[in-house]
Amino acid sequence: MYDVIVVGARCAGSPLALLLARRGHRVLVVDRATFPSDTVSTHYIHQTGLARLRDWGLLDRLAASGVPPIRNLIMSYTGIHIEGFADPIEGITEVYSPRRTVLDSILVDAARAAGAEVLEGFTVQDVIFEDGRAAGIRGQLGDGPAQEFRGSFVVGADGRNSTIADKVGADFYRVVPASCFVYYSYFSGLDWTFQHRTGFNEQQIGTWPTNDGLNLLSLLRRREHFSAFRTDVENNFHAVYDEVVPELGEELRAKGKREENFRVMRYPDNYYRRSNGPGWALVGDAGYHKDPFTGWGITDAFVYAQLLADHLHEGLAGERPIDDAVAEYARLRDERSKSTFEFTCMISELLPLPPFFDSVLRAASQSPEYTKKFYGMIGGGIHSEEFFAPENLEKLYEEVGTPRDKRLLTAA
């Protein structure tokens, strides 16, 4: 009999298991994968996410993997160019983009070392209910016989196609249709820093260094182009780089060597899903998912796994009813993630920005101080309400000389 059974052992599940086990709870975490193993991912971890790894004692292990630190970001959006970096956020002065074979293994090993029982290669087929409450899971290890495990609480950390969410009947309550698809692969021979450039014609490229001396190169295009794009991925991939940033496209053709197959993401819609119920909860992409454009998937998984761990501990320790504690977790997650969700949904359209946002970001690109604030907002150190506060924008517009008819403060 476990205190908590966690289904899914990647960026949400293993941290949750780690934090609960360190508090003395008996935890089982299962995953259909065996580690190390890869998964489709942005790889990117914001400063806020790295602060969580540091607090858990894992950041040094990640840095020791050889993943390069990134301390300068180049982002452009339809003619707006912003280059710089945030001030330290919770003491973190860089970001990383590790391979998931590296990151997920660190997390799984840490959960096991903390005392959680980790069962790899286990496929969950159903949730066991008793008296209307989730009370365990049923599944099988490899091709073996069916097995059951019982627990006081069941958590689905099993991603966008969550079996747990399906079996408990978790409904969607906010859905914003996805706009794009992504192709990416790993290239050697390129000494590129972080580049995130959105050109005209509804296309975007991104590149950042990762483990083993490789750069991850990605592109986004709107979904209506998917069928045509997939007919010749290699040439179409290069054509987008040639068009968005010609000098990068030229260097890619001259020096870059693709080392692995292309990965494709036709990700689902942006959504919030009911994430708590009698004896169960959802965390990570199982309950809340947004476009990978802003790279917040891993960081949000860390942040809200910690939030759920705190609330589960309150319930397991008898400080208040566990279902009430977990209901508050879901409410706080929605409240705290709202601005990131809305900003991501807007910018991932790859369409011209609304006039208000266009005027703000153009002004921010001309101010070194506000550029830091922009990246502070992107990295989780400054709330969007502070960044877009009218009194702050008025000072920004005065600094860079934005004409009054372009300020659009009333739109704030």
mmCIF file of C-alpha atoms in Angstrom:
data_model
loop_
_atom_site.group_PDB
_atom_site.id
_atom_site.type_symbol
_atom_site.label_atom_id
_atom_site.label_comp_id
_atom_site.label_asym_id
_atom_site.label_seq_id
_atom_site.Cartn_x
_atom_site.Cartn_y
_atom_site.Cartn_z
ATOM 1 C CA MET A 1 0.000 0.000 0.000
ATOM 2 C CA TYR A 2 1.618 3.222 -1.166
ATOM 3 C CA ASP A 3 0.851 6.742 -0.038
ATOM 4 C CA VAL A 4 1.056 8.026 -3.606
ATOM 5 C CA ILE A 5 1.296 6.278 -6.970
ATOM 6 C CA VAL A 6 2.707 8.496 -9.727
ATOM 7 C CA VAL A 7 2.170 7.469 -13.339
ATOM 8 C CA GLY A 8 4.842 9.041 -15.555
ATOM 9 C CA ALA A 9 8.483 9.504 -14.544
ATOM 10 C CA ARG A 10 9.672 12.414 -16.642
ATOM 11 C CA CYS A 11 9.747 16.149 -15.852
ATOM 12 C CA ALA A 12 6.653 16.254 -13.642
ATOM 13 C CA GLY A 13 6.453 12.738 -12.226
ATOM 14 C CA SER A 14 9.998 12.157 -10.977
ATOM 15 C CA PRO A 15 10.284 15.543 -9.191
ATOM 16 C CA LEU A 16 6.936 14.903 -7.516
ATOM 17 C CA ALA A 17 8.074 11.443 -6.380
ATOM 18 C CA LEU A 18 11.419 12.833 -5.248
ATOM 19 C CA LEU A 19 9.857 15.579 -3.114
ATOM 20 C CA LEU A 20 7.289 13.287 -1.504
ATOM 21 C CA ALA A 21 9.823 10.548 -0.778
ATOM 22 C CA ARG A 22 12.150 13.049 0.867
ATOM 23 C CA ARG A 23 9.302 13.894 3.233
ATOM 24 C CA GLY A 24 8.991 10.273 4.259
ATOM 25 C CA HIS A 25 6.043 9.192 2.136
ATOM 26 C CA ARG A 26 5.956 5.818 0.434
ATOM 27 C CA VAL A 27 5.860 6.516 -3.295
ATOM 28 C CA LEU A 28 5.658 4.319 -6.381
ATOM 29 C CA VAL A 29 6.404 5.915 -9.750
ATOM 30 C CA VAL A 30 5.872 3.934 -12.953
ATOM 31 C CA ASP A 31 6.586 4.685 -16.598
ATOM 32 C CA ARG A 32 6.144 2.731 -19.804
ATOM 33 C CA ALA A 33 9.614 3.887 -20.905
ATOM 34 C CA THR A 34 12.976 2.671 -19.657
ATOM 35 C CA PHE A 35 15.684 5.232 -18.982
ATOM 36 C CA PRO A 36 17.690 6.759 -20.514
ATOM 37 C CA SER A 37 15.198 7.313 -23.308
ATOM 38 C CA ASP A 38 14.325 10.199 -25.557
ATOM 39 C CA THR A 39 11.075 12.086 -26.030
ATOM 40 C CA VAL A 40 9.954 14.970 -28.215
ATOM 41 C CA SER A 41 10.755 18.189 -26.365
ATOM 42 C CA THR A 42 11.796 21.846 -26.554
ATOM 43 C CA HIS A 43 14.697 20.963 -24.179
ATOM 44 C CA TYR A 44 14.679 24.535 -22.844
ATOM 45 C CA ILE A 45 14.680 25.216 -19.091
ATOM 46 C CA HIS A 46 14.016 28.773 -17.898
ATOM 47 C CA GLN A 47 15.864 30.299 -14.947
ATOM 48 C CA THR A 48 12.840 29.624 -12.726
ATOM 49 C CA GLY A 49 13.020 25.925 -13.601
ATOM 50 C CA LEU A 50 16.759 25.780 -12.995
ATOM 51 C CA ALA A 51 16.205 27.322 -9.572
ATOM 52 C CA ARG A 52 13.997 24.343 -8.741
ATOM 53 C CA LEU A 53 16.742 21.929 -9.832
ATOM 54 C CA ARG A 54 19.219 23.810 -7.672
ATOM 55 C CA ASP A 55 16.918 23.652 -4.662
ATOM 56 C CA TRP A 56 16.536 19.904 -5.186
ATOM 57 C CA GLY A 57 20.328 19.440 -5.392
ATOM 58 C CA LEU A 58 20.305 18.463 -9.078
ATOM 59 C CA LEU A 59 21.566 21.509 -10.968
ATOM 60 C CA ASP A 60 25.240 20.612 -10.549
ATOM 61 C CA ARG A 61 24.540 17.182 -12.039
ATOM 62 C CA LEU A 62 22.917 18.787 -15.049
ATOM 63 C CA ALA A 63 25.800 21.240 -15.533
ATOM 64 C CA ALA A 64 28.280 18.359 -15.260
ATOM 65 C CA SER A 65 26.596 16.633 -18.223
ATOM 66 C CA GLY A 66 28.361 19.048 -20.553
ATOM 67 C CA VAL A 67 25.272 20.953 -21.674
ATOM 68 C CA PRO A 68 26.463 24.500 -22.480
ATOM 69 C CA PRO A 69 25.158 27.415 -20.401
ATOM 70 C CA ILE A 70 23.311 30.091 -22.399
ATOM 71 C CA ARG A 71 23.667 33.703 -21.273
ATOM 72 C CA ASN A 72 22.576 35.623 -24.360
ATOM 73 C CA LEU A 73 19.244 35.312 -26.154
ATOM 74 C CA ILE A 74 18.351 36.582 -29.608
ATOM 75 C CA MET A 75 14.650 36.801 -30.329
ATOM 76 C CA SER A 76 12.913 38.494 -33.228
ATOM 77 C CA TYR A 77 9.271 38.638 -34.204
ATOM 78 C CA THR A 78 8.242 40.052 -37.573
ATOM 79 C CA GLY A 79 10.833 42.790 -37.560
ATOM 80 C CA ILE A 80 11.156 43.348 -33.791
ATOM 81 C CA HIS A 81 14.657 42.302 -32.658
ATOM 82 C CA ILE A 82 15.410 41.840 -28.941
ATOM 83 C CA GLU A 83 18.838 40.635 -27.827
ATOM 84 C CA GLY A 84 20.042 40.315 -24.247
ATOM 85 C CA PHE A 85 19.381 38.381 -21.056
ATOM 86 C CA ALA A 86 17.521 38.728 -17.788
ATOM 87 C CA ASP A 87 19.039 39.805 -14.530
ATOM 88 C CA PRO A 88 19.549 36.868 -12.132
ATOM 89 C CA ILE A 89 16.315 35.117 -11.242
ATOM 90 C CA GLU A 90 16.457 33.402 -7.845
ATOM 91 C CA GLY A 91 20.249 33.590 -8.214
ATOM 92 C CA ILE A 92 20.302 31.799 -11.591
ATOM 93 C CA THR A 93 22.361 33.560 -14.260
ATOM 94 C CA GLU A 94 22.005 31.233 -17.250
ATOM 95 C CA VAL A 95 19.665 28.804 -18.956
ATOM 96 C CA TYR A 96 20.223 25.288 -20.331
ATOM 97 C CA SER A 97 18.733 23.136 -23.075
ATOM 98 C CA PRO A 98 19.700 19.542 -22.186
ATOM 99 C CA ARG A 99 18.904 16.413 -24.132
ATOM 100 C CA ARG A 100 16.000 14.593 -22.553
ATOM 101 C CA THR A 101 18.068 11.406 -22.415
ATOM 102 C CA VAL A 102 20.250 13.336 -19.967
ATOM 103 C CA LEU A 103 17.694 15.350 -17.998
ATOM 104 C CA ASP A 104 15.103 12.624 -17.484
ATOM 105 C CA SER A 105 17.717 10.120 -16.323
ATOM 106 C CA ILE A 106 18.947 12.610 -13.716
ATOM 107 C CA LEU A 107 15.378 13.072 -12.456
ATOM 108 C CA VAL A 108 14.544 9.348 -12.367
ATOM 109 C CA ASP A 109 17.789 8.473 -10.586
ATOM 110 C CA ALA A 110 17.180 11.235 -8.049
ATOM 111 C CA ALA A 111 13.659 9.981 -7.311
ATOM 112 C CA ARG A 112 14.993 6.483 -6.758
ATOM 113 C CA ALA A 113 17.833 7.756 -4.557
ATOM 114 C CA ALA A 114 15.306 9.679 -2.451
ATOM 115 C CA GLY A 115 13.529 6.434 -1.627
ATOM 116 C CA ALA A 116 10.758 6.299 -4.217
ATOM 117 C CA GLU A 117 10.185 2.926 -5.815
ATOM 118 C CA VAL A 118 10.618 3.301 -9.592
ATOM 119 C CA LEU A 119 9.189 0.732 -11.977
ATOM 120 C CA GLU A 120 10.313 1.231 -15.570
ATOM 121 C CA GLY A 121 8.711 -0.452 -18.574
ATOM 122 C CA PHE A 122 5.312 -0.626 -16.846
ATOM 123 C CA THR A 123 2.237 0.244 -18.935
ATOM 124 C CA VAL A 124 -0.821 1.412 -16.998
ATOM 125 C CA GLN A 125 -4.098 0.132 -18.407
ATOM 126 C CA ASP A 126 -6.649 1.229 -15.826
ATOM 127 C CA VAL A 127 -7.282 3.069 -12.576
ATOM 128 C CA ILE A 128 -8.742 1.094 -9.663
ATOM 129 C CA PHE A 129 -11.634 2.772 -7.817
ATOM 130 C CA GLU A 130 -13.040 1.959 -4.386
ATOM 131 C CA ASP A 131 -16.070 3.772 -2.979
ATOM 132 C CA GLY A 132 -15.792 6.377 -5.719
ATOM 133 C CA ARG A 133 -12.132 7.178 -5.066
ATOM 134 C CA ALA A 134 -9.037 6.349 -7.087
ATOM 135 C CA ALA A 135 -7.270 3.653 -5.092
ATOM 136 C CA GLY A 136 -4.605 2.233 -7.371
ATOM 137 C CA ILE A 137 -3.563 1.227 -10.866
ATOM 138 C CA ARG A 138 -3.669 -1.873 -13.016
ATOM 139 C CA GLY A 139 -1.175 -2.631 -15.776
ATOM 140 C CA GLN A 140 1.657 -4.862 -16.873
ATOM 141 C CA LEU A 141 5.421 -4.918 -16.942
ATOM 142 C CA GLY A 142 6.524 -5.562 -20.499
ATOM 143 C CA ASP A 143 4.652 -8.600 -21.787
ATOM 144 C CA GLY A 144 4.127 -9.974 -18.302
ATOM 145 C CA PRO A 145 0.882 -10.709 -16.477
ATOM 146 C CA ALA A 146 -1.456 -7.998 -15.240
ATOM 147 C CA GLN A 147 -0.506 -6.455 -11.901
ATOM 148 C CA GLU A 148 -2.242 -4.164 -9.441
ATOM 149 C CA PHE A 149 -0.778 -1.605 -7.071
ATOM 150 C CA ARG A 150 -2.805 0.139 -4.388
ATOM 151 C CA GLY A 151 -2.279 3.614 -3.024
ATOM 152 C CA SER A 152 -4.003 6.333 -1.049
ATOM 153 C CA PHE A 153 -3.641 8.732 -3.973
ATOM 154 C CA VAL A 154 -2.971 8.419 -7.724
ATOM 155 C CA VAL A 155 -1.290 11.130 -9.797
ATOM 156 C CA GLY A 156 -1.226 11.246 -13.580
ATOM 157 C CA ALA A 157 2.041 12.759 -14.788
ATOM 158 C CA ASP A 158 1.810 10.853 -18.055
ATOM 159 C CA GLY A 159 1.739 13.655 -20.589
ATOM 160 C CA ARG A 160 -0.659 14.988 -23.162
ATOM 161 C CA ASN A 161 -2.163 11.578 -23.951
ATOM 162 C CA SER A 162 -2.626 10.768 -20.287
ATOM 163 C CA THR A 163 -4.107 7.358 -19.521
ATOM 164 C CA ILE A 164 -4.918 8.503 -15.996
ATOM 165 C CA ALA A 165 -6.814 11.566 -17.230
ATOM 166 C CA ASP A 166 -8.786 9.361 -19.582
ATOM 167 C CA LYS A 167 -9.638 6.740 -16.960
ATOM 168 C CA VAL A 168 -10.760 9.253 -14.331
ATOM 169 C CA GLY A 169 -12.830 11.186 -16.881
ATOM 170 C CA ALA A 170 -10.958 14.489 -16.559
ATOM 171 C CA ASP A 171 -12.715 16.945 -18.852
ATOM 172 C CA PHE A 172 -11.228 19.904 -20.695
ATOM 173 C CA TYR A 173 -12.510 23.299 -19.582
ATOM 174 C CA ARG A 174 -10.433 25.690 -21.652
ATOM 175 C CA VAL A 175 -9.153 24.845 -25.123
ATOM 176 C CA VAL A 176 -7.365 27.110 -27.620
ATOM 177 C CA PRO A 177 -6.747 25.412 -30.986
ATOM 178 C CA ALA A 178 -3.116 24.730 -31.833
ATOM 179 C CA SER A 179 -1.716 26.788 -34.690
ATOM 180 C CA CYS A 180 1.515 25.134 -35.780
ATOM 181 C CA PHE A 181 3.627 22.063 -36.268
ATOM 182 C CA VAL A 182 7.330 21.671 -35.409
ATOM 183 C CA TYR A 183 10.223 19.844 -37.029
ATOM 184 C CA TYR A 184 13.622 19.633 -35.366
ATOM 185 C CA SER A 185 16.885 17.718 -35.377
ATOM 186 C CA TYR A 186 20.465 17.914 -34.084
ATOM 187 C CA PHE A 187 23.343 19.376 -36.085
ATOM 188 C CA SER A 188 27.105 19.435 -35.625
ATOM 189 C CA GLY A 189 29.531 21.960 -37.075
ATOM 190 C CA LEU A 190 27.635 25.050 -35.904
ATOM 191 C CA ASP A 191 28.820 27.425 -33.196
ATOM 192 C CA TRP A 192 25.491 29.183 -32.723
ATOM 193 C CA THR A 193 24.024 30.737 -29.613
ATOM 194 C CA PHE A 194 20.319 30.884 -28.828
ATOM 195 C CA GLN A 195 18.330 32.137 -31.828
ATOM 196 C CA HIS A 196 14.530 32.429 -31.854
ATOM 197 C CA ARG A 197 13.430 34.270 -34.979
ATOM 198 C CA THR A 198 9.969 34.615 -36.388
ATOM 199 C CA GLY A 199 9.890 35.872 -39.939
ATOM 200 C CA PHE A 200 7.064 36.939 -42.116
ATOM 201 C CA ASN A 201 5.014 34.348 -44.031
ATOM 202 C CA GLU A 202 4.052 32.601 -40.779
ATOM 203 C CA GLN A 203 7.245 30.704 -40.038
ATOM 204 C CA GLN A 204 9.749 30.617 -37.208
ATOM 205 C CA ILE A 205 13.179 29.109 -36.586
ATOM 206 C CA GLY A 206 14.864 28.300 -33.318
ATOM 207 C CA THR A 207 18.320 27.008 -32.476
ATOM 208 C CA TRP A 208 20.132 26.453 -29.206
ATOM 209 C CA PRO A 209 23.162 24.429 -28.069
ATOM 210 C CA THR A 210 22.642 21.133 -26.285
ATOM 211 C CA ASN A 211 24.745 18.175 -25.153
ATOM 212 C CA ASP A 212 27.566 16.525 -27.103
ATOM 213 C CA GLY A 213 28.579 19.628 -29.037
ATOM 214 C CA LEU A 214 25.337 19.660 -30.993
ATOM 215 C CA ASN A 215 22.843 22.377 -31.776
ATOM 216 C CA LEU A 216 19.134 21.697 -31.803
ATOM 217 C CA LEU A 217 17.608 23.341 -34.873
ATOM 218 C CA SER A 218 13.844 23.677 -35.100
ATOM 219 C CA LEU A 219 11.191 25.384 -37.151
ATOM 220 C CA LEU A 220 7.517 26.153 -36.728
ATOM 221 C CA ARG A 221 4.982 26.625 -39.487
ATOM 222 C CA ARG A 222 1.239 26.926 -39.393
ATOM 223 C CA ARG A 223 -0.683 23.682 -39.604
ATOM 224 C CA GLU A 224 -2.147 24.337 -43.035
ATOM 225 C CA HIS A 225 1.365 23.918 -44.498
ATOM 226 C CA PHE A 226 1.987 20.510 -42.910
ATOM 227 C CA SER A 227 0.942 18.241 -45.786
ATOM 228 C CA ALA A 228 3.073 20.123 -48.310
ATOM 229 C CA PHE A 229 6.041 20.433 -45.937
ATOM 230 C CA ARG A 230 6.278 16.740 -45.134
ATOM 231 C CA THR A 231 6.651 15.788 -48.823
ATOM 232 C CA ASP A 232 10.293 16.985 -48.746
ATOM 233 C CA VAL A 233 11.288 17.718 -45.160
ATOM 234 C CA GLU A 234 15.034 18.174 -45.750
ATOM 235 C CA ASN A 235 14.766 20.757 -48.503
ATOM 236 C CA ASN A 236 11.785 22.526 -46.957
ATOM 237 C CA PHE A 237 13.630 22.758 -43.628
ATOM 238 C CA HIS A 238 16.596 24.459 -45.285
ATOM 239 C CA ALA A 239 14.308 26.714 -47.322
ATOM 240 C CA VAL A 240 12.710 28.125 -44.169
ATOM 241 C CA TYR A 241 16.126 28.932 -42.668
ATOM 242 C CA ASP A 242 17.163 30.537 -45.955
ATOM 243 C CA GLU A 243 14.114 32.767 -45.923
ATOM 244 C CA VAL A 244 13.898 33.729 -42.229
ATOM 245 C CA VAL A 245 17.634 34.435 -41.685
ATOM 246 C CA PRO A 246 19.572 34.096 -44.967
ATOM 247 C CA GLU A 247 23.022 34.247 -43.333
ATOM 248 C CA LEU A 248 22.124 31.381 -40.992
ATOM 249 C CA GLY A 249 20.667 29.415 -43.878
ATOM 250 C CA GLU A 250 23.896 29.835 -45.835
ATOM 251 C CA GLU A 251 26.060 28.770 -42.899
ATOM 252 C CA LEU A 252 23.808 25.796 -42.210
ATOM 253 C CA ARG A 253 24.253 24.520 -45.756
ATOM 254 C CA ALA A 254 28.020 25.125 -45.702
ATOM 255 C CA LYS A 255 28.950 23.843 -42.223
ATOM 256 C CA GLY A 256 26.033 22.055 -40.611
ATOM 257 C CA LYS A 257 25.718 18.279 -40.556
ATOM 258 C CA ARG A 258 22.480 16.680 -39.422
ATOM 259 C CA GLU A 259 23.348 13.917 -36.957
ATOM 260 C CA GLU A 260 19.917 12.389 -36.273
ATOM 261 C CA ASN A 261 16.548 11.947 -37.895
ATOM 262 C CA PHE A 262 14.047 14.781 -37.880
ATOM 263 C CA ARG A 263 11.480 14.776 -35.077
ATOM 264 C CA VAL A 264 8.023 16.137 -35.729
ATOM 265 C CA MET A 265 5.510 17.592 -33.285
ATOM 266 C CA ARG A 266 1.917 17.992 -34.376
ATOM 267 C CA TYR A 267 1.033 18.821 -30.842
ATOM 268 C CA PRO A 268 -2.515 18.972 -29.526
ATOM 269 C CA ASP A 269 -4.493 22.065 -28.707
ATOM 270 C CA ASN A 270 -3.584 24.360 -25.836
ATOM 271 C CA TYR A 271 -5.731 23.349 -22.883
ATOM 272 C CA TYR A 272 -6.569 23.204 -19.225
ATOM 273 C CA ARG A 273 -8.014 19.939 -17.987
ATOM 274 C CA ARG A 274 -9.731 19.227 -14.683
ATOM 275 C CA SER A 275 -6.784 18.164 -12.549
ATOM 276 C CA ASN A 276 -8.202 16.984 -9.245
ATOM 277 C CA GLY A 277 -10.853 14.608 -8.035
ATOM 278 C CA PRO A 278 -11.483 12.007 -5.327
ATOM 279 C CA GLY A 279 -8.136 10.345 -4.768
ATOM 280 C CA TRP A 280 -6.460 11.634 -7.924
ATOM 281 C CA ALA A 281 -4.654 14.573 -9.499
ATOM 282 C CA LEU A 282 -2.965 15.517 -12.771
ATOM 283 C CA VAL A 283 0.327 17.371 -13.158
ATOM 284 C CA GLY A 284 2.457 18.472 -16.095
ATOM 285 C CA ASP A 285 1.056 18.194 -19.610
ATOM 286 C CA ALA A 286 -1.548 15.726 -18.382
ATOM 287 C CA GLY A 287 -3.541 18.612 -16.963
ATOM 288 C CA TYR A 288 -2.245 21.791 -18.601
ATOM 289 C CA HIS A 289 -0.549 22.188 -21.966
ATOM 290 C CA LYS A 290 0.455 25.088 -24.189
ATOM 291 C CA ASP A 291 2.307 25.656 -27.433
ATOM 292 C CA PRO A 292 6.075 24.960 -27.190
ATOM 293 C CA PHE A 293 6.833 28.395 -28.685
ATOM 294 C CA THR A 294 7.774 29.921 -25.308
ATOM 295 C CA GLY A 295 9.548 26.797 -24.020
ATOM 296 C CA TRP A 296 7.684 26.658 -20.716
ATOM 297 C CA GLY A 297 6.780 22.959 -20.665
ATOM 298 C CA ILE A 298 9.693 21.652 -18.571
ATOM 299 C CA THR A 299 9.787 24.633 -16.228
ATOM 300 C CA ASP A 300 6.053 24.483 -15.559
ATOM 301 C CA ALA A 301 6.350 20.749 -14.913
ATOM 302 C CA PHE A 302 8.952 21.469 -12.223
ATOM 303 C CA VAL A 303 7.092 24.397 -10.676
ATOM 304 C CA TYR A 304 3.710 22.698 -10.425
ATOM 305 C CA ALA A 305 5.134 19.330 -9.396
ATOM 306 C CA GLN A 306 6.584 21.136 -6.390
ATOM 307 C CA LEU A 307 3.271 22.885 -5.748
ATOM 308 C CA LEU A 308 1.404 19.561 -5.880
ATOM 309 C CA ALA A 309 3.982 17.892 -3.629
ATOM 310 C CA ASP A 310 3.447 20.599 -1.002
ATOM 311 C CA HIS A 311 -0.321 20.153 -1.066
ATOM 312 C CA LEU A 312 -0.222 16.359 -1.119
ATOM 313 C CA HIS A 313 2.078 16.443 1.897
ATOM 314 C CA GLU A 314 -0.440 18.586 3.792
ATOM 315 C CA GLY A 315 -3.102 15.976 3.137
ATOM 316 C CA LEU A 316 -0.925 12.958 3.844
ATOM 317 C CA ALA A 317 0.335 14.547 7.061
ATOM 318 C CA GLY A 318 -3.241 15.078 8.249
ATOM 319 C CA GLU A 319 -3.032 18.868 8.226
ATOM 320 C CA ARG A 320 -6.258 19.052 6.214
ATOM 321 C CA PRO A 321 -8.370 16.762 3.983
ATOM 322 C CA ILE A 322 -6.217 15.651 1.091
ATOM 323 C CA ASP A 323 -8.860 16.293 -1.591
ATOM 324 C CA ASP A 324 -9.265 19.871 -0.340
ATOM 325 C CA ALA A 325 -5.503 20.393 -0.419
ATOM 326 C CA VAL A 326 -5.215 19.084 -3.971
ATOM 327 C CA ALA A 327 -8.176 21.178 -5.114
ATOM 328 C CA GLU A 328 -6.252 24.234 -3.944
ATOM 329 C CA TYR A 329 -3.215 23.064 -5.930
ATOM 330 C CA ALA A 330 -5.332 22.990 -9.098
ATOM 331 C CA ARG A 331 -6.776 26.433 -8.394
ATOM 332 C CA LEU A 332 -3.349 27.972 -7.757
ATOM 333 C CA ARG A 333 -1.875 26.341 -10.857
ATOM 334 C CA ASP A 334 -4.580 27.878 -13.021
ATOM 335 C CA GLU A 335 -4.196 31.270 -11.402
ATOM 336 C CA ARG A 336 -0.404 31.376 -11.639
ATOM 337 C CA SER A 337 -0.132 29.961 -15.170
ATOM 338 C CA LYS A 338 -2.787 32.158 -16.748
ATOM 339 C CA SER A 339 -0.539 34.926 -18.070
ATOM 340 C CA THR A 340 1.994 32.464 -19.533
ATOM 341 C CA PHE A 341 -0.807 30.500 -21.179
ATOM 342 C CA GLU A 342 -2.419 33.573 -22.728
ATOM 343 C CA PHE A 343 0.839 35.128 -23.926
ATOM 344 C CA THR A 344 1.944 31.803 -25.435
ATOM 345 C CA CYS A 345 -1.343 31.296 -27.262
ATOM 346 C CA MET A 346 -1.121 34.801 -28.722
ATOM 347 C CA ILE A 347 2.479 34.784 -29.890
ATOM 348 C CA SER A 348 2.425 31.230 -31.238
ATOM 349 C CA GLU A 349 -0.049 32.235 -33.937
ATOM 350 C CA LEU A 350 2.967 33.510 -35.956
ATOM 351 C CA LEU A 351 0.764 36.391 -37.070
ATOM 352 C CA PRO A 352 1.479 40.121 -36.705
ATOM 353 C CA LEU A 353 1.159 41.165 -33.088
ATOM 354 C CA PRO A 354 -1.853 43.154 -31.915
ATOM 355 C CA PRO A 355 -0.997 46.899 -31.996
ATOM 356 C CA PHE A 356 -0.556 47.213 -28.223
ATOM 357 C CA PHE A 357 1.944 44.360 -27.960
ATOM 358 C CA ASP A 358 3.714 45.482 -31.118
ATOM 359 C CA SER A 359 4.256 48.968 -29.699
ATOM 360 C CA VAL A 360 5.482 47.652 -26.342
ATOM 361 C CA LEU A 361 7.947 45.126 -27.734
ATOM 362 C CA ARG A 362 9.316 47.572 -30.309
ATOM 363 C CA ALA A 363 9.969 50.040 -27.523
ATOM 364 C CA ALA A 364 11.469 47.349 -25.272
ATOM 365 C CA SER A 365 13.887 46.334 -28.032
ATOM 366 C CA GLN A 366 15.368 49.865 -27.927
ATOM 367 C CA SER A 367 15.914 49.929 -24.153
ATOM 368 C CA PRO A 368 18.688 47.792 -22.589
ATOM 369 C CA GLU A 369 16.967 48.010 -19.209
ATOM 370 C CA TYR A 370 13.544 47.008 -20.531
ATOM 371 C CA THR A 371 15.127 44.264 -22.619
ATOM 372 C CA LYS A 372 16.308 42.761 -19.325
ATOM 373 C CA LYS A 373 12.780 43.100 -17.980
ATOM 374 C CA PHE A 374 11.374 41.406 -21.076
ATOM 375 C CA TYR A 375 13.643 38.422 -20.601
ATOM 376 C CA GLY A 376 12.883 38.546 -16.894
ATOM 377 C CA MET A 377 9.200 38.159 -17.738
ATOM 378 C CA ILE A 378 9.949 35.368 -20.210
ATOM 379 C CA GLY A 379 12.143 33.621 -17.620
ATOM 380 C CA GLY A 380 9.634 33.817 -14.784
ATOM 381 C CA GLY A 381 11.266 36.534 -12.676
ATOM 382 C CA ILE A 382 8.889 39.410 -13.465
ATOM 383 C CA HIS A 383 5.128 39.085 -13.611
ATOM 384 C CA SER A 384 3.467 40.226 -16.821
ATOM 385 C CA GLU A 385 1.310 42.667 -14.861
ATOM 386 C CA GLU A 386 4.470 44.498 -13.819
ATOM 387 C CA PHE A 387 5.992 44.392 -17.293
ATOM 388 C CA PHE A 388 2.844 45.791 -18.949
ATOM 389 C CA ALA A 389 1.872 48.204 -16.166
ATOM 390 C CA PRO A 390 0.862 51.540 -17.797
ATOM 391 C CA GLU A 391 3.088 53.631 -15.532
ATOM 392 C CA ASN A 392 6.110 51.487 -16.456
ATOM 393 C CA LEU A 393 5.305 51.628 -20.155
ATOM 394 C CA GLU A 394 4.937 55.410 -20.016
ATOM 395 C CA LYS A 395 8.523 55.623 -18.702
ATOM 396 C CA LEU A 396 9.684 53.222 -21.421
ATOM 397 C CA TYR A 397 8.004 55.211 -24.174
ATOM 398 C CA GLU A 398 9.520 58.436 -22.849
ATOM 399 C CA GLU A 399 12.984 56.815 -22.757
ATOM 400 C CA VAL A 400 12.936 55.612 -26.372
ATOM 401 C CA GLY A 401 10.923 58.501 -27.808
ATOM 402 C CA THR A 402 7.860 56.582 -28.957
ATOM 403 C CA PRO A 403 5.310 59.060 -30.405
ATOM 404 C CA ARG A 404 2.228 59.439 -28.265
ATOM 405 C CA ASP A 405 -0.102 58.167 -30.990
ATOM 406 C CA LYS A 406 1.914 54.912 -31.043
ATOM 407 C CA ARG A 407 1.819 54.286 -27.326
ATOM 408 C CA LEU A 408 -1.645 52.759 -27.180
ATOM 409 C CA LEU A 409 -1.649 52.847 -23.388
ATOM 410 C CA THR A 410 -5.416 52.655 -23.294
ATOM 411 C CA ALA A 411 -5.180 49.137 -24.744
ATOM 412 C CA ALA A 412 -3.400 47.933 -21.583
#
